[in-house]
CSV table of C-alpha atoms (C1' of nucleotides) in Angstrom, one decimal:
chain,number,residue,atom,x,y,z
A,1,UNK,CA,-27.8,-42.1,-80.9
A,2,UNK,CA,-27.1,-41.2,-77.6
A,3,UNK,CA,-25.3,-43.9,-75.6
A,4,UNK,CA,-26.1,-41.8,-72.3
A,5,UNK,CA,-30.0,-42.4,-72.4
A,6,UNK,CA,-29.9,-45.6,-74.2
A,7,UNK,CA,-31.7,-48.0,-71.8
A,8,UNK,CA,-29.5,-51.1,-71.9
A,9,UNK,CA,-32.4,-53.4,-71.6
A,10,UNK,CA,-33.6,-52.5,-74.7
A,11,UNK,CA,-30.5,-53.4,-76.2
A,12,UNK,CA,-30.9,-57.1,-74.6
A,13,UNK,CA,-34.7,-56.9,-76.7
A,14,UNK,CA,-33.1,-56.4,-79.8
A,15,UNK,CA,-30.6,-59.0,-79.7
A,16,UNK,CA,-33.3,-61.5,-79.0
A,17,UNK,CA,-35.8,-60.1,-81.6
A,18,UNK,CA,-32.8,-60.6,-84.0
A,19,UNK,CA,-32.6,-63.9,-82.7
A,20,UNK,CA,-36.6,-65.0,-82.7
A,21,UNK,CA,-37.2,-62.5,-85.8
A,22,UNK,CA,-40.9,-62.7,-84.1
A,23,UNK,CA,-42.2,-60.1,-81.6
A,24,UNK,CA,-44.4,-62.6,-80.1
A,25,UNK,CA,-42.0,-65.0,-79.0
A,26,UNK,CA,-39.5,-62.5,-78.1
A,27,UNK,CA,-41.7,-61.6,-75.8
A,28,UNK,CA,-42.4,-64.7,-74.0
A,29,UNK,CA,-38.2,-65.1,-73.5
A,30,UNK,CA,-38.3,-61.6,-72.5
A,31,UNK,CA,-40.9,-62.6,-69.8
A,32,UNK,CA,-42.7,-59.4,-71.1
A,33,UNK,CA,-46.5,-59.4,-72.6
A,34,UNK,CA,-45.9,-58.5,-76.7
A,35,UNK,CA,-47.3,-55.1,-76.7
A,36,UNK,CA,-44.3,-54.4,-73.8
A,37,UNK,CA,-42.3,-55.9,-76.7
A,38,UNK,CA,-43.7,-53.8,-79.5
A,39,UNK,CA,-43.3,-50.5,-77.4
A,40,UNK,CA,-39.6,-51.2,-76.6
A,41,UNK,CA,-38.9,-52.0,-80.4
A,42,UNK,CA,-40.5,-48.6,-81.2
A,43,UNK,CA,-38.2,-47.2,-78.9
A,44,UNK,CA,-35.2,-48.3,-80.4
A,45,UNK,CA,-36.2,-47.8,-83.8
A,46,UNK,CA,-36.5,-44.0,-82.4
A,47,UNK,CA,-32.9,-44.5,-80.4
A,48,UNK,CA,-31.2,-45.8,-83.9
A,49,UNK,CA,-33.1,-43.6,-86.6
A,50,UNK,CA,-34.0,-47.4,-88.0
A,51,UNK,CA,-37.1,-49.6,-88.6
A,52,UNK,CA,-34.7,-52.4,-87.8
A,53,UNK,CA,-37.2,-55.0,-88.6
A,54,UNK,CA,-40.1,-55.4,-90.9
A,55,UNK,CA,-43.1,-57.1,-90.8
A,56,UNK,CA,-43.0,-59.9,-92.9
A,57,UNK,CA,-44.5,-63.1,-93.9
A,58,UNK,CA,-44.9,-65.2,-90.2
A,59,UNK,CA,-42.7,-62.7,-88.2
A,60,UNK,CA,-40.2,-59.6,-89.2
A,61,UNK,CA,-37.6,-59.2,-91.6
A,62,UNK,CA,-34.4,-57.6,-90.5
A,63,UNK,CA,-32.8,-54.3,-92.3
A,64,UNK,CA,-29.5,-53.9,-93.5
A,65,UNK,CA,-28.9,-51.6,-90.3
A,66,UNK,CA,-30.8,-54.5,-87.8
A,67,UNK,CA,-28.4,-57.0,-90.0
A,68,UNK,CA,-24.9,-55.0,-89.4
A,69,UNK,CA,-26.0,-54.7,-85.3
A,70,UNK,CA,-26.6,-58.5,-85.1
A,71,UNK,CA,-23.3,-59.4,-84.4
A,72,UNK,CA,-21.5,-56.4,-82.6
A,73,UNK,CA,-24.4,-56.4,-80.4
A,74,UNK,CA,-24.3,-60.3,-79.4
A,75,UNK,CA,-20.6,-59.4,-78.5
A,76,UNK,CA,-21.0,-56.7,-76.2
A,77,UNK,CA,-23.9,-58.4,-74.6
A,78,UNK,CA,-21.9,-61.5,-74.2
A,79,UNK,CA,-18.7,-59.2,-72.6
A,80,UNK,CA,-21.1,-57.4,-70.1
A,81,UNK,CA,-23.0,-60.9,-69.1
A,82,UNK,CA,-18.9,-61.9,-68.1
A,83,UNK,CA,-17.9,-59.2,-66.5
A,84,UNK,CA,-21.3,-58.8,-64.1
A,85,UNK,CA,-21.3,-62.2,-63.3
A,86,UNK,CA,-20.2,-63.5,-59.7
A,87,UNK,CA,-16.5,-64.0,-59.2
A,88,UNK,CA,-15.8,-67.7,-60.2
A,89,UNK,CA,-14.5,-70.0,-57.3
A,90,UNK,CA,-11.2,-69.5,-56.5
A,91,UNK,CA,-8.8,-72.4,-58.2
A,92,UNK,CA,-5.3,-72.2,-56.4
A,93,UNK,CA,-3.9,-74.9,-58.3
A,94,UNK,CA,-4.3,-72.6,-62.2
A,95,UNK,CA,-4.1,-69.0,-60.1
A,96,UNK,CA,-1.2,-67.0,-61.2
A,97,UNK,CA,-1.4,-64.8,-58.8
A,98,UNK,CA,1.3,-62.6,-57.0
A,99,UNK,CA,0.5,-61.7,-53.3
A,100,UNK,CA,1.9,-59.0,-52.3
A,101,UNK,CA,2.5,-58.6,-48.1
A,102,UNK,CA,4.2,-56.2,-46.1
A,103,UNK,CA,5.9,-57.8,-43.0
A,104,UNK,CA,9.0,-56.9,-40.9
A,105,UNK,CA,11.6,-59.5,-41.1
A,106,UNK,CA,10.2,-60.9,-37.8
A,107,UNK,CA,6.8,-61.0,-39.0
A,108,UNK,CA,8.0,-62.9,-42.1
A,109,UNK,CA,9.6,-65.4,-40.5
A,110,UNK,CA,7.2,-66.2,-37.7
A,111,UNK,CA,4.0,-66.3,-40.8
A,112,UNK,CA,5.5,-66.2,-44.0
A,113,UNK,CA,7.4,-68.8,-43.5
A,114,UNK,CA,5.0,-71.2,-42.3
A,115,UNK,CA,2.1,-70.0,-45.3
A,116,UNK,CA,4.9,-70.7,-48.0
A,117,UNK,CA,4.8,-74.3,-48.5
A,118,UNK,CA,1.1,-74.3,-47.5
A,119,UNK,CA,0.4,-72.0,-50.3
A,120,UNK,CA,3.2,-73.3,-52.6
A,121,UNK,CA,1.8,-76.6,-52.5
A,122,UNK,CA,-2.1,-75.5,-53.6
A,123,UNK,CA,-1.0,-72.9,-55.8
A,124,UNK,CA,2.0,-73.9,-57.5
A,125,UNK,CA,2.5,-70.7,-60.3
A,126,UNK,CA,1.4,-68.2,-57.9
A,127,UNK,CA,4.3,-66.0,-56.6
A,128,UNK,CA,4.7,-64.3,-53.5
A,129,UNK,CA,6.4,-60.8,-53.2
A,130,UNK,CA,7.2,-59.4,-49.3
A,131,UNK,CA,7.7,-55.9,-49.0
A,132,UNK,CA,9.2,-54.3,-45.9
A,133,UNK,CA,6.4,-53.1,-43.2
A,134,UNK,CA,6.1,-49.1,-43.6
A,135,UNK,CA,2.8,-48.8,-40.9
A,136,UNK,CA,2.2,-45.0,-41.6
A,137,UNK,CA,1.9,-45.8,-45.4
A,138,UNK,CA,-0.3,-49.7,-45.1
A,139,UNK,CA,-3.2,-47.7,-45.6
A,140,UNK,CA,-2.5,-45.7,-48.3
A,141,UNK,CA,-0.5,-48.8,-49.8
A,142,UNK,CA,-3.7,-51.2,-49.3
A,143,UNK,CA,-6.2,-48.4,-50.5
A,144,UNK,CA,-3.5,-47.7,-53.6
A,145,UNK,CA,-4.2,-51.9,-54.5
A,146,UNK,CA,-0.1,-52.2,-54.0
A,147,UNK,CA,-0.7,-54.8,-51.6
A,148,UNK,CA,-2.8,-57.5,-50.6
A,149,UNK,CA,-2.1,-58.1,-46.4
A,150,UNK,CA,-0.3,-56.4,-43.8
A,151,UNK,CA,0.8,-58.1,-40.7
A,152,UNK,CA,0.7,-55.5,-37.9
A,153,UNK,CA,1.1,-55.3,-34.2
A,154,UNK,CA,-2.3,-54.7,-32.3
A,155,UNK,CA,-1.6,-51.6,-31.3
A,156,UNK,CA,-2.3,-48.5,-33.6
A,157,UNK,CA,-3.6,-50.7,-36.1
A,158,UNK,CA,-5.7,-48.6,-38.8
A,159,UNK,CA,-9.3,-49.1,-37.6
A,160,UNK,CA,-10.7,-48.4,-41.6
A,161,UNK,CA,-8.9,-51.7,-42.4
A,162,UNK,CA,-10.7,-55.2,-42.0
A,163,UNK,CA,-8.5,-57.2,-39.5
A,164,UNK,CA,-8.2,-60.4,-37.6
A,165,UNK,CA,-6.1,-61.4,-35.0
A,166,UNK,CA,-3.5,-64.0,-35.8
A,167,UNK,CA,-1.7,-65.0,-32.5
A,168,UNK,CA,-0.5,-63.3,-29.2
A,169,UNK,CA,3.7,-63.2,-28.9
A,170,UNK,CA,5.3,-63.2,-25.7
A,171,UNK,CA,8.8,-62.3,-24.9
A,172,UNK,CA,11.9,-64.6,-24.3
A,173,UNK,CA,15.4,-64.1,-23.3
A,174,UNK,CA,17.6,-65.6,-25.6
A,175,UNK,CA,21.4,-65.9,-26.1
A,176,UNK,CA,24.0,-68.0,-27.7
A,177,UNK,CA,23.5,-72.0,-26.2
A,178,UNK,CA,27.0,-71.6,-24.7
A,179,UNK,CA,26.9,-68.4,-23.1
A,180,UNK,CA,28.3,-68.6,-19.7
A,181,UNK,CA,25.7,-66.5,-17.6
A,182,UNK,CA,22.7,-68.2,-19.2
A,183,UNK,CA,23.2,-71.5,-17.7
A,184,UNK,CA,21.0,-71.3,-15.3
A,185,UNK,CA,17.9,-68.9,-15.6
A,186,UNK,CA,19.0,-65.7,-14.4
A,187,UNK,CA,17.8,-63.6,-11.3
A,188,UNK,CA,16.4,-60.1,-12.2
A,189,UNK,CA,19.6,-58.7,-10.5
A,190,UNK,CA,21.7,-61.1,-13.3
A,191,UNK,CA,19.3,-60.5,-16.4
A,192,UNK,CA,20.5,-55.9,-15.4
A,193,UNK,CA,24.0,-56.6,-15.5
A,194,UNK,CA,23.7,-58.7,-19.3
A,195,UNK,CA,24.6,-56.7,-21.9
A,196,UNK,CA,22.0,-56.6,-24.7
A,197,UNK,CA,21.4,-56.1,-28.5
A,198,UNK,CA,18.0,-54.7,-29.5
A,199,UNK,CA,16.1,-54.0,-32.8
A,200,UNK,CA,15.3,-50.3,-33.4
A,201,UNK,CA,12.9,-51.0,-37.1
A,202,UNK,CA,13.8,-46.9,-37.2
A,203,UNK,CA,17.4,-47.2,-36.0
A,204,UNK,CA,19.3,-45.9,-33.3
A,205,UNK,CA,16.5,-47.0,-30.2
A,206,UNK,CA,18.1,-48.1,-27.5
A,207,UNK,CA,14.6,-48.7,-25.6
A,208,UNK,CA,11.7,-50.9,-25.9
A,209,UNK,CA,8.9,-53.0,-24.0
A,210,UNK,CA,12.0,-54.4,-21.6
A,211,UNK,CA,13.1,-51.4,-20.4
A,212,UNK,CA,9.3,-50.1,-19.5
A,213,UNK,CA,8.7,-53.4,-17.9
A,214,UNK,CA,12.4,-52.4,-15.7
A,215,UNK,CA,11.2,-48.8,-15.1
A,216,UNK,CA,8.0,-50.1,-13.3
A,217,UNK,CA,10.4,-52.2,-11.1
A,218,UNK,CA,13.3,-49.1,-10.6
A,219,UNK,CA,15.3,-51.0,-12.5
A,220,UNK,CA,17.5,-50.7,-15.8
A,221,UNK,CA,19.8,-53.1,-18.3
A,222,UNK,CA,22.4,-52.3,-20.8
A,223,UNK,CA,21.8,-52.1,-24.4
A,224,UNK,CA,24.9,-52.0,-26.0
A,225,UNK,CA,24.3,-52.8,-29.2
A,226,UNK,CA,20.8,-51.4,-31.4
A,227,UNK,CA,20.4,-53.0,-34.8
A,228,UNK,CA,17.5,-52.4,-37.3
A,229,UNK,CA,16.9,-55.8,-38.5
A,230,UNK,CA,16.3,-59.3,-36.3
A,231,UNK,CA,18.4,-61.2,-39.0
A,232,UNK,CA,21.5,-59.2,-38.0
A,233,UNK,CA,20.6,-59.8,-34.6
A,234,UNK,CA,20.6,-63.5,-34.2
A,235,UNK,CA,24.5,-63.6,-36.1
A,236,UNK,CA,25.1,-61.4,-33.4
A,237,UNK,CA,23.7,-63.5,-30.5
A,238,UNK,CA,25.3,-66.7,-31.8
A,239,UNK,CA,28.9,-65.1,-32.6
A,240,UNK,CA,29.0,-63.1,-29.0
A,241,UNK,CA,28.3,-62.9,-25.4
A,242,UNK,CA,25.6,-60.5,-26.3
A,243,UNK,CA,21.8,-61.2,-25.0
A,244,UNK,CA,18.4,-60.0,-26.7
A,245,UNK,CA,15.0,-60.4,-25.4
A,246,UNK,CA,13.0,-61.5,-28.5
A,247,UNK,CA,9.7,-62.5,-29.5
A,248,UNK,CA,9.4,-66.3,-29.0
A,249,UNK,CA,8.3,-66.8,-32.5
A,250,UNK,CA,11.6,-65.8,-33.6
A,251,UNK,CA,13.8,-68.2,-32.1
A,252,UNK,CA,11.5,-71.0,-31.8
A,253,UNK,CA,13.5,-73.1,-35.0
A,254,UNK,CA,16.7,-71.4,-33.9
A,255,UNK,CA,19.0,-74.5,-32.6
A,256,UNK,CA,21.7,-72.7,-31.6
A,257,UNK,CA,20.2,-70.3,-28.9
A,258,UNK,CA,19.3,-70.5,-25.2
A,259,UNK,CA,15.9,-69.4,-25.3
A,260,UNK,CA,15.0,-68.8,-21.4
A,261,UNK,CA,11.8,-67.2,-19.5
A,262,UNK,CA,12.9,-63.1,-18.6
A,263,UNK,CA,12.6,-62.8,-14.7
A,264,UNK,CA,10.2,-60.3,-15.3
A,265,UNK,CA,6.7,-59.6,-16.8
A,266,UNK,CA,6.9,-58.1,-20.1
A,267,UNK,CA,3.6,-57.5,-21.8
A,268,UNK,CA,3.8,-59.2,-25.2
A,269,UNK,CA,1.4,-58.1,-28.1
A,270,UNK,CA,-0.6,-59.4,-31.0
A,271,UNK,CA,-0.6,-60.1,-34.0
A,272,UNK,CA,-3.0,-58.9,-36.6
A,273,UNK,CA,-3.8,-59.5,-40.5
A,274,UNK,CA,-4.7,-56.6,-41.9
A,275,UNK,CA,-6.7,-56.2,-45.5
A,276,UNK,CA,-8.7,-53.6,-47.7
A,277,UNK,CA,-12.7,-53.8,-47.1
A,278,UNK,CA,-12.7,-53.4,-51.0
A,279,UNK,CA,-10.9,-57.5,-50.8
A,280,UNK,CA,-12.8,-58.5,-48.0
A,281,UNK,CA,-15.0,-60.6,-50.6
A,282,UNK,CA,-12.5,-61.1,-53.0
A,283,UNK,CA,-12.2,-65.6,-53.3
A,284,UNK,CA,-8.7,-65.2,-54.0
A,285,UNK,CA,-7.9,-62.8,-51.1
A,286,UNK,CA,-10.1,-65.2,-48.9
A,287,UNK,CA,-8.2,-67.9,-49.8
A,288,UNK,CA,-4.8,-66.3,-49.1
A,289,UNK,CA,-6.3,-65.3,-46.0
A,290,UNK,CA,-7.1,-68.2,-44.9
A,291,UNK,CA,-3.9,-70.2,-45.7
A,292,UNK,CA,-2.2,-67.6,-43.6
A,293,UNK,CA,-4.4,-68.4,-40.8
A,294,UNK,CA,-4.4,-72.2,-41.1
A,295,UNK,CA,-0.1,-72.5,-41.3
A,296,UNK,CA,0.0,-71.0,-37.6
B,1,DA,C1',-63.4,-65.0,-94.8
B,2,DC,C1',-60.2,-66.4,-91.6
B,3,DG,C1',-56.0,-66.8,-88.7
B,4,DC,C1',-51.8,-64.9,-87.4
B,5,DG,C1',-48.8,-61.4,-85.9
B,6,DC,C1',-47.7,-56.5,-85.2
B,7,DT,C1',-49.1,-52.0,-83.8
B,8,DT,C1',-51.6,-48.7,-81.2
B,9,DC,C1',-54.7,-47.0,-77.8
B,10,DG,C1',-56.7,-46.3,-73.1
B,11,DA,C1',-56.8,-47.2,-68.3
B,12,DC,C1',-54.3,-48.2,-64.5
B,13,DA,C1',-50.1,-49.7,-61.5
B,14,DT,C1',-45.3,-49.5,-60.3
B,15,DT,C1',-40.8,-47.6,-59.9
B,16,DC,C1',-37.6,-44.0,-59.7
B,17,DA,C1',-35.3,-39.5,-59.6
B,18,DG,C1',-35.7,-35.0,-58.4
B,19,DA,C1',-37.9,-31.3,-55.8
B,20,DT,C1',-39.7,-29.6,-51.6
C,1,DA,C1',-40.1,-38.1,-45.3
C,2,DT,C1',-43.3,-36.9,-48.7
C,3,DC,C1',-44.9,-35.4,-53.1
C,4,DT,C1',-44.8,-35.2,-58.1
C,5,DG,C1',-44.1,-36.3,-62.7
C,6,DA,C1',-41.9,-39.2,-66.2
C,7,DA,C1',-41.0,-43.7,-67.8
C,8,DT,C1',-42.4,-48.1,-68.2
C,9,DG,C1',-45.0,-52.0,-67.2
C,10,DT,C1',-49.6,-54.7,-67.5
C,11,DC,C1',-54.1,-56.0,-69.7
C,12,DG,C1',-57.8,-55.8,-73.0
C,13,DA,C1',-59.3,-54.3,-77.2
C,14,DA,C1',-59.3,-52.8,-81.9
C,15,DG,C1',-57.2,-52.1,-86.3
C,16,DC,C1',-54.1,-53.4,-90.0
C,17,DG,C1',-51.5,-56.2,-93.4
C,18,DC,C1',-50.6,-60.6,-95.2
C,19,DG,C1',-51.0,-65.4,-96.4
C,20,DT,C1',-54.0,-69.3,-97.0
DNA sequence: ACGCGCTTCGACATTCAGAT
DNA sequence: ATCTGAATGTCGAAGCGCGT
């Protein structure tokens, strides 16, 4: 017996001719004409070095061989029929899952947050695991099966990955609600002389879309201050005189911060969802998906 | 003898993989 | 893209064994 030629369709003949004991009507289940049937028994009594059944009285008689196969057989024919069948619809409320995201802290709080009680609420035992945003590795990470999303900025977003757009952020000036130069919406010559704190994800950046947006104009500010996370940053803007130009999204359930429109253009960017093609059709991966996308 | 069911055969069609 | 050969299917027919 070689499992390498063994036509598995043949397999699916025996098991019903050890069912129907009768070539005849195994042949009519089998949607086949009987001497189709016949032919494809006298191939497997060839594949297993067995008769497997004899003719008897009003059909065929199993042999000890056909007998010990019965069973086994039935099995493995039941396992396969499962595990070729189409994915069953997605149930959130028994899922288990764990859905594994990669986000910056930003990122997290403007769509994580708002997806948490959406998805806590449909699927209760499901978890939720964030990992910190690496873009040179999402890829590799997504391709690897290590995670299941990526929320990424528009820009350089891998083009292999499936991807939709989520929203488009603009920028805001924002400082602490009592700071004394942010009373009343600052002139361009005002928002210079500010001193600001900045997120550098790689640390130790002192420049970002702001200070493009000044060089267009001649102009320049002060970053005094470069932190690598936007959680440090808002302790910092509420506990000094510091000012930060943020993505609106941020600060938009922040109560104690000024959040003010800059007094100059700076182009904002998107926001994208970013998944494997191998998920794309995945019902649980839709449905997370989707969730995302409906909490905005 | 007859009916039933299995097997085998021949002729032909279809599908598929491999070669060109 | 096309050709070729193998495998497998169909149908119809005939032969065989067995039970009635």
């Amino acid at each position: 017996m070689n499992i390498n030629s063994l036509d598995l369709n043949l397999l699916q003949t025996l098991d019903i001719l050890l069912e129907e004991l009768n070539v005849t009507r195994a042949a009519q289940r089998l949607n086949l004409s009987q001497p189709s049937v016949s032919a494809q028994l006298a191939r497997l009594r060839t594949e297993f070095n067995d008769v497997l059944l004899l003719p008897g009285p009003r059909g065929m008689l199993p042999t000890a061989r056909a007998e010990a196969l019965r069973e086994p057989l039935r099995l493995a024919l039941e396992a396969l029929t499962l595990a070729v069948a189409p994915p069953d619809v997605f149930n959130p409320a028994k899922s288990t899952h764990i859905w594994r995201i990669a986000a910056t802290d930003y990122m997290s709080s403007a769509l994580v947050l708002p997806a948490l009680k959406m998805i806590r609420d449909a699927a209760p035992q499901s978890r939720m695991a964030v990992f910190a945003l690496h873009p040179p590795q999402v890829t590799q990470q997504l391709e690897k099966n290590e995670l299941d999303v990526v929320f990424h900025t528009g820009d350089n977003a891998p083009p292999t990955l499936h991807q939709r757009k989520l929203f488009s952020e603009r920028y805001v000036l924002v400082g602490r609600y009592d700071h004394p130069q942010l009373q009343q919406p600052p002139t361009l010559d005002h928002f210079c002389q500010l001193e600001f704190v900045m997120v550098s994800p790689d640390g130790g950046g002192f420049s970002a879309a702001t200070d493009n947006a000044l060089a267009k104009l001649g102009r320049e500010r002060r970053v005094v201050l470069s932190v690598p996370h936007f959680l440090f940053m808002l302790e910092v803007l509420a506990n000094s005189d510091l000012v930060a130009v943020l993505p609106e999204r941020l600060v938009r359930h922040t109560p104690h911060l000024l959040v003010l429109t800059p007094p100059l253009d700076i182009p904002g960017f998107d926001i994208l969802m970013l998944w494997h093609p191998r998920l794309h059709r995945d019902p649980a991966q839709q449905w997370l998906r989707q969730q995302i996308a409906a909490s905005l």
